[in-house]
Short mmCIF file of C-alpha atoms and ligand atoms in Angstrom, two decimals:
data_model
loop_
_atom_site.label_atom_id
_atom_site.label_comp_id
_atom_site.label_asym_id
_atom_site.label_seq_id
_atom_site.Cartn_x
_atom_site.Cartn_y
_atom_site.Cartn_z
CA MET A 1 -0.01 0.01 0.00
CA LYS A 2 1.19 3.53 -0.75
CA LYS A 3 2.32 5.58 2.22
CA ASP A 4 1.70 9.34 2.60
CA PHE A 5 3.53 11.91 4.72
CA LEU A 6 0.95 14.49 5.66
CA SER A 7 1.86 14.74 9.33
CA ILE A 8 5.08 14.11 11.26
CA LEU A 9 3.03 11.43 13.03
CA ASP A 10 2.53 9.52 9.78
CA ILE A 11 5.85 7.88 10.62
CA ASN A 12 6.64 5.99 13.79
CA LYS A 13 9.80 6.28 15.91
CA GLU A 14 11.54 3.46 14.12
CA GLU A 15 10.78 5.00 10.70
CA LEU A 16 11.95 8.39 11.90
CA PHE A 17 15.31 6.97 12.97
CA GLU A 18 15.64 5.02 9.69
CA ILE A 19 15.02 8.26 7.76
CA LEU A 20 17.60 10.06 9.89
CA SER A 21 20.32 7.48 9.38
CA LEU A 22 19.62 7.24 5.67
CA ALA A 23 19.77 11.10 5.50
CA GLU A 24 23.14 11.03 7.25
CA ARG A 25 24.38 8.38 4.80
CA LEU A 26 23.13 10.28 1.75
CA LYS A 27 24.72 13.47 3.06
CA ARG A 28 28.11 11.70 3.43
CA GLN A 29 27.78 10.13 -0.03
CA LYS A 30 26.94 13.49 -1.66
CA ARG A 31 29.97 15.11 0.04
CA ALA A 32 32.20 12.24 -1.02
CA GLY A 33 30.89 12.39 -4.59
CA VAL A 34 29.56 8.85 -4.33
CA PRO A 35 26.61 8.31 -6.75
CA HIS A 36 23.39 7.33 -4.98
CA GLU A 37 20.75 7.25 -7.67
CA LEU A 38 18.28 5.24 -5.73
CA LEU A 39 15.19 6.67 -7.51
CA ARG A 40 16.40 6.45 -11.12
CA GLY A 41 13.59 7.09 -13.56
CA MET A 42 11.08 8.30 -10.96
CA THR A 43 9.25 11.62 -11.10
CA LEU A 44 8.04 13.85 -8.28
CA ALA A 45 5.30 16.41 -9.05
CA MET A 46 5.63 19.47 -6.79
CA ILE A 47 2.42 21.54 -6.58
CA PHE A 48 2.72 24.95 -4.93
CA GLU A 49 -0.24 27.13 -3.91
CA LYS A 50 2.18 29.36 -1.92
CA SER A 51 5.73 30.69 -2.34
CA SER A 52 8.80 28.65 -1.52
CA THR A 53 12.57 28.82 -1.69
CA ARG A 54 13.88 25.93 0.40
CA THR A 55 11.10 23.39 -0.17
CA HIS A 56 11.11 23.93 -3.93
CA ILE A 57 14.89 23.87 -4.34
CA SER A 58 15.61 20.97 -1.96
CA PHE A 59 12.97 18.69 -3.40
CA GLU A 60 13.97 19.44 -6.96
CA VAL A 61 17.73 19.05 -6.34
CA GLY A 62 17.05 16.02 -4.16
CA MET A 63 15.13 14.19 -6.88
CA ASN A 64 17.91 15.03 -9.41
CA GLU A 65 20.59 13.71 -7.09
CA LEU A 66 18.59 10.49 -6.59
CA GLY A 67 18.57 9.99 -10.39
CA GLY A 68 14.94 11.05 -10.75
CA HIS A 69 13.17 14.11 -11.93
CA ALA A 70 11.04 16.83 -10.28
CA LEU A 71 8.27 18.80 -11.94
CA PHE A 72 7.52 22.29 -10.60
CA LEU A 73 3.80 23.09 -10.85
CA ASN A 74 2.40 26.42 -9.77
CA ALA A 75 -1.19 25.71 -8.70
CA LYS A 76 -2.26 28.89 -10.50
CA ASP A 77 -1.15 27.42 -13.79
CA LEU A 78 -2.80 24.08 -13.27
CA GLN A 79 -6.51 23.48 -13.97
CA ILE A 80 -7.12 23.31 -10.18
CA GLY A 81 -6.44 27.10 -10.37
CA ARG A 82 -9.56 27.26 -12.57
CA GLY A 83 -11.67 24.97 -10.43
CA GLU A 84 -10.81 21.44 -11.55
CA GLU A 85 -11.42 19.18 -8.65
CA ILE A 86 -8.40 18.14 -6.62
CA ARG A 87 -9.56 14.49 -6.69
CA ASP A 88 -9.40 14.48 -10.49
CA THR A 89 -5.93 15.97 -10.40
CA ALA A 90 -4.99 13.24 -7.93
CA ARG A 91 -6.24 10.50 -10.23
CA VAL A 92 -4.50 11.89 -13.30
CA ALA A 93 -1.22 12.67 -11.53
CA SER A 94 -1.20 9.08 -10.26
CA ARG A 95 -1.04 7.90 -13.90
CA TYR A 96 2.01 10.07 -14.69
CA VAL A 97 4.30 10.51 -11.72
CA SER A 98 5.73 8.48 -8.80
CA ALA A 99 4.75 10.87 -5.96
CA VAL A 100 3.30 14.33 -5.36
CA MET A 101 4.61 16.94 -2.96
CA ILE A 102 2.11 19.73 -2.34
CA ARG A 103 2.21 23.04 -0.44
CA ALA A 104 -1.38 24.08 0.08
CA ASN A 105 -3.35 26.81 1.76
CA ARG A 106 -5.65 24.31 3.45
CA HIS A 107 -4.64 20.98 4.91
CA SER A 108 -7.92 19.50 3.65
CA THR A 109 -6.71 19.98 0.07
CA ILE A 110 -3.69 17.77 0.81
CA GLU A 111 -5.90 15.16 2.50
CA GLU A 112 -8.23 15.07 -0.49
CA LEU A 113 -5.28 14.70 -2.84
CA ALA A 114 -3.90 11.85 -0.75
CA GLU A 115 -7.24 10.07 -0.47
CA ASN A 116 -7.67 10.06 -4.24
CA ALA A 117 -4.09 9.37 -5.33
CA THR A 118 -2.62 5.87 -5.70
CA ILE A 119 0.89 7.28 -5.21
CA PRO A 120 2.51 8.77 -2.08
CA VAL A 121 1.60 12.36 -1.24
CA ILE A 122 3.93 14.58 0.84
CA ASN A 123 2.87 17.68 2.74
CA GLY A 124 5.25 20.48 1.76
CA LEU A 125 3.48 22.80 4.30
CA SER A 126 -0.15 23.46 5.12
CA ASP A 127 -1.95 25.52 7.70
CA ASN A 128 -1.76 22.49 10.03
CA GLU A 129 1.79 21.24 9.70
CA HIS A 130 5.20 21.37 8.10
CA PRO A 131 6.44 17.84 8.65
CA CYS A 132 9.35 17.94 6.17
CA GLN A 133 10.77 20.87 8.13
CA LEU A 134 10.77 18.81 11.28
CA LEU A 135 12.68 15.97 9.64
CA ALA A 136 15.44 18.47 8.81
CA ASP A 137 15.24 20.07 12.25
CA ILE A 138 15.55 16.74 14.09
CA LEU A 139 18.44 15.73 11.83
CA THR A 140 20.16 18.99 12.63
CA VAL A 141 19.69 18.57 16.39
CA LYS A 142 20.89 14.94 16.19
CA GLU A 143 24.02 15.95 14.24
CA HIS A 144 24.84 18.61 16.73
CA PHE A 145 23.95 17.07 20.05
CA GLY A 146 24.28 13.32 19.25
CA GLU A 147 21.66 12.00 21.60
CA ILE A 148 18.31 13.76 21.20
CA ARG A 149 16.16 12.12 23.89
CA ASP A 150 15.47 14.39 26.85
CA LEU A 151 16.93 17.52 25.20
CA ARG A 152 15.04 20.60 26.31
CA VAL A 153 13.48 22.56 23.46
CA ALA A 154 11.82 25.95 23.61
CA TRP A 155 9.46 27.34 20.97
CA VAL A 156 9.08 31.12 21.27
CA GLY A 157 6.49 32.68 19.02
CA ASP A 158 3.43 31.80 17.00
CA GLY A 159 1.70 28.48 17.74
CA ASN A 160 1.63 27.85 14.01
CA ASN A 161 2.11 24.97 11.49
CA VAL A 162 5.83 24.49 12.25
CA CYS A 163 5.09 24.63 15.99
CA ASN A 164 2.39 21.96 15.57
CA SER A 165 4.82 19.60 13.85
CA LEU A 166 7.46 20.27 16.52
CA VAL A 167 5.01 19.62 19.37
CA LEU A 168 3.74 16.37 17.74
CA SER A 169 7.32 15.24 17.06
CA SER A 170 7.93 15.10 20.79
CA ALA A 171 6.01 11.79 20.75
CA LEU A 172 8.70 10.39 18.44
CA THR A 173 11.90 11.98 19.72
CA GLY A 174 11.35 12.18 23.46
CA MET A 175 12.51 15.81 23.45
CA ASP A 176 11.01 17.90 26.14
CA ILE A 177 9.13 20.87 24.53
CA THR A 178 8.05 24.14 26.11
CA VAL A 179 6.00 26.61 24.03
CA ALA A 180 5.61 30.32 24.80
CA SER A 181 3.25 32.36 22.63
CA PRO A 182 1.38 35.64 23.16
CA GLY A 183 -2.32 35.38 24.11
CA GLY A 184 -4.42 34.51 21.09
CA TYR A 185 -1.53 32.82 19.27
CA GLU A 186 -1.14 29.72 21.48
CA VAL A 187 -0.52 26.30 20.03
CA SER A 188 -3.81 24.40 19.73
CA PRO A 189 -4.60 22.47 22.93
CA ALA A 190 -5.76 19.51 20.76
CA VAL A 191 -2.26 19.29 19.27
CA VAL A 192 -0.65 19.37 22.68
CA GLN A 193 -3.10 16.81 24.01
CA ARG A 194 -2.43 14.49 21.06
CA ALA A 195 1.36 14.72 21.56
CA VAL A 196 1.02 14.05 25.30
CA SER A 197 -1.38 11.17 24.77
CA LEU A 198 1.27 9.53 22.59
CA GLY A 199 3.99 9.98 25.14
CA GLY A 200 5.25 13.47 24.16
CA LYS A 201 6.55 15.83 26.80
CA VAL A 202 5.02 19.23 26.10
CA LYS A 203 4.12 22.24 28.22
CA THR A 204 2.97 25.73 27.50
CA VAL A 205 4.03 28.83 29.43
CA LYS A 206 3.22 32.50 29.18
CA THR A 207 6.58 34.14 28.74
CA PRO A 208 9.65 33.56 26.54
CA GLU A 209 11.84 33.84 29.67
CA GLU A 210 10.11 30.85 31.30
CA ALA A 211 10.30 28.84 28.06
CA VAL A 212 13.99 29.30 27.44
CA LYS A 213 15.36 28.74 30.92
CA ASP A 214 18.11 26.13 30.63
CA THR A 215 16.86 25.09 27.17
CA HIS A 216 19.22 23.32 24.72
CA ILE A 217 17.40 24.34 21.57
CA LEU A 218 15.54 27.55 20.92
CA PHE A 219 13.16 27.57 17.98
CA THR A 220 11.31 30.47 16.47
CA ASP A 221 9.49 31.31 13.25
CA THR A 222 7.90 34.30 11.55
CA TRP A 223 5.13 36.16 13.28
CA VAL A 224 3.36 36.55 9.95
CA SER A 225 2.98 33.24 8.11
CA MET A 226 1.94 32.98 4.50
CA GLY A 227 -1.80 33.79 4.46
CA ASP A 228 -1.57 36.00 7.61
CA GLU A 229 -0.42 39.11 5.73
CA ALA A 230 -3.69 41.06 6.22
CA GLU A 231 -3.08 40.87 10.01
CA ARG A 232 0.55 41.97 9.75
CA ALA A 233 0.31 45.22 11.75
CA LYS A 234 -1.73 43.66 14.55
CA ARG A 235 0.61 40.64 14.75
CA ILE A 236 3.76 42.80 14.94
CA ALA A 237 2.18 44.64 17.86
CA ASP A 238 0.91 41.50 19.61
CA PHE A 239 4.26 39.68 19.40
CA GLN A 240 6.30 42.45 21.02
CA GLY A 241 8.44 40.92 23.76
CA PHE A 242 8.76 37.61 21.87
CA THR A 243 11.91 38.45 19.87
CA VAL A 244 14.66 35.88 20.17
CA ASP A 245 17.61 38.17 20.96
CA SER A 246 20.91 37.80 22.79
CA ARG A 247 19.35 38.67 26.12
CA LEU A 248 16.87 35.81 25.83
CA LEU A 249 19.54 33.44 24.52
CA ARG A 250 21.68 34.14 27.64
CA LEU A 251 18.90 32.61 29.79
CA ALA A 252 19.19 29.29 27.87
CA SER A 253 21.76 26.61 28.51
CA PRO A 254 25.33 27.90 27.72
CA ASP A 255 25.58 25.30 24.95
CA ALA A 256 22.15 26.19 23.48
CA ARG A 257 21.61 26.38 19.75
CA VAL A 258 19.07 28.34 17.72
CA LEU A 259 16.86 27.02 14.91
CA HIS A 260 14.57 28.86 12.52
CA CYS A 261 12.92 27.28 9.46
CA LEU A 262 13.37 30.46 7.40
CA PRO A 263 12.43 32.83 5.87
CA ALA A 264 13.52 35.04 8.78
CA HIS A 265 12.69 38.65 9.53
CA ARG A 266 15.66 40.15 11.39
CA GLY A 267 14.48 42.60 14.03
CA GLU A 268 11.06 40.90 14.36
CA GLU A 269 11.06 37.28 15.62
CA ILE A 270 14.86 37.08 15.73
CA THR A 271 17.74 39.54 15.83
CA GLY A 272 20.56 39.59 13.32
CA ASP A 273 23.23 38.92 15.95
CA VAL A 274 21.47 35.69 16.99
CA ILE A 275 20.59 34.26 13.61
CA ASP A 276 24.02 35.13 12.18
CA GLY A 277 25.85 34.30 15.46
CA GLN A 278 27.87 31.38 16.86
CA GLN A 279 24.85 29.66 18.40
CA SER A 280 22.82 29.51 15.20
CA LEU A 281 22.40 26.21 13.38
CA VAL A 282 20.01 27.79 10.87
CA TRP A 283 22.15 27.27 7.77
CA ASP A 284 22.85 23.59 8.58
CA GLU A 285 19.10 23.26 9.22
CA ALA A 286 18.31 24.68 5.79
CA GLU A 287 20.87 22.40 4.11
CA ASN A 288 19.40 19.42 5.93
CA ARG A 289 16.07 19.88 4.19
CA LEU A 290 17.81 18.37 1.17
CA HIS A 291 19.29 15.32 2.92
CA ALA A 292 16.21 14.60 5.09
CA GLN A 293 13.80 14.82 2.15
CA LYS A 294 15.99 12.62 -0.05
CA ALA A 295 15.79 9.98 2.66
CA LEU A 296 12.04 10.48 2.99
CA LEU A 297 11.59 10.03 -0.81
CA VAL A 298 13.68 6.87 -0.83
CA LYS A 299 11.70 5.52 2.13
CA LEU A 300 8.34 6.26 0.41
CA LEU A 301 9.28 5.25 -3.13
CA LYS A 302 11.98 2.55 -3.15
CA LYS A 303 10.48 -0.87 -3.65
N1 LIG B 1 11.35 26.58 5.55
C1 LIG B 1 10.68 26.53 4.38
O1 LIG B 1 9.81 25.70 4.14
O2 LIG B 1 11.12 27.45 3.47
P1 LIG B 1 10.36 27.83 2.09
O3 LIG B 1 9.09 28.46 2.45
O4 LIG B 1 11.33 28.73 1.42
O5 LIG B 1 10.14 26.55 1.31
N1 LIG B 2 5.08 29.42 9.38
C1 LIG B 2 5.61 29.81 8.14
C2 LIG B 2 6.65 28.80 7.70
C3 LIG B 2 7.30 29.11 6.39
C4 LIG B 2 8.26 28.04 5.95
C5 LIG B 2 4.51 29.94 7.11
O1 LIG B 2 3.57 29.10 7.11
O2 LIG B 2 4.54 30.87 6.27
#
């Protein structure tokens, strides 16, 4: 049966660690110039309803390096942009390509695509989750810290799609997650409950200072996600006090590292000295999108 990756919880612990070790191996092979064309002849369709730099480039380059091909499809240029039903696109794409990666405005679009496709569907970001980002993030943390279980992680900022995937991932990684968001922007209690019911260690606090105390990993993300632009001014006002700056970082563990999925807004959710500083793993994190997704594609597609 085909396997989809719509949520970080669509894989179990064992599969997560298999993906991470394969990603590490593919990363070494790429660096050593060792060919690793595990998906020769396969095609990935990439449908985008929203902008992208990292997701687009890393999936396209990843498929090429695996000996396959990736097809960039702007949703506006497809017939779905003119009202063709997503289920018909799913059926037709299943006849042409080996898998579909889709970045959609609504998670339900991705679910409908997956339900009607006979090939694997990958969530390249929705309003609910950004599971591919988490694969790269966990890989980055594992590379840096070695052992990931019981690491303390703080999320400072919007309880958004990336935050949801991070919180849910706690059930797989055993990392201990504390989320601080301003009132009205908290992570969904249902998401926290789901993570906890599956063994995740998650708590929410009111202030960034409480969240980051002695933390090993400090995560943040934009205050204005794609689709939130109309609320920009209100959001900037509401998130004051939630900037990840050097003062906040000093409250974390001395060996703490900072992650941000990018794109970043220096002076808003993070300061330039932090994102460009010694404690930032942000550029390795961005690179790891490539290696982690290559491993995911192999896991989903290799017979
Ligand atoms: N982090 C991330 O998904 O970046 P893009 O929006 O550029 O793909
Ligand atoms: N939360 C951000 C992540 C971008 C990669 C957004 O949804 O726009």
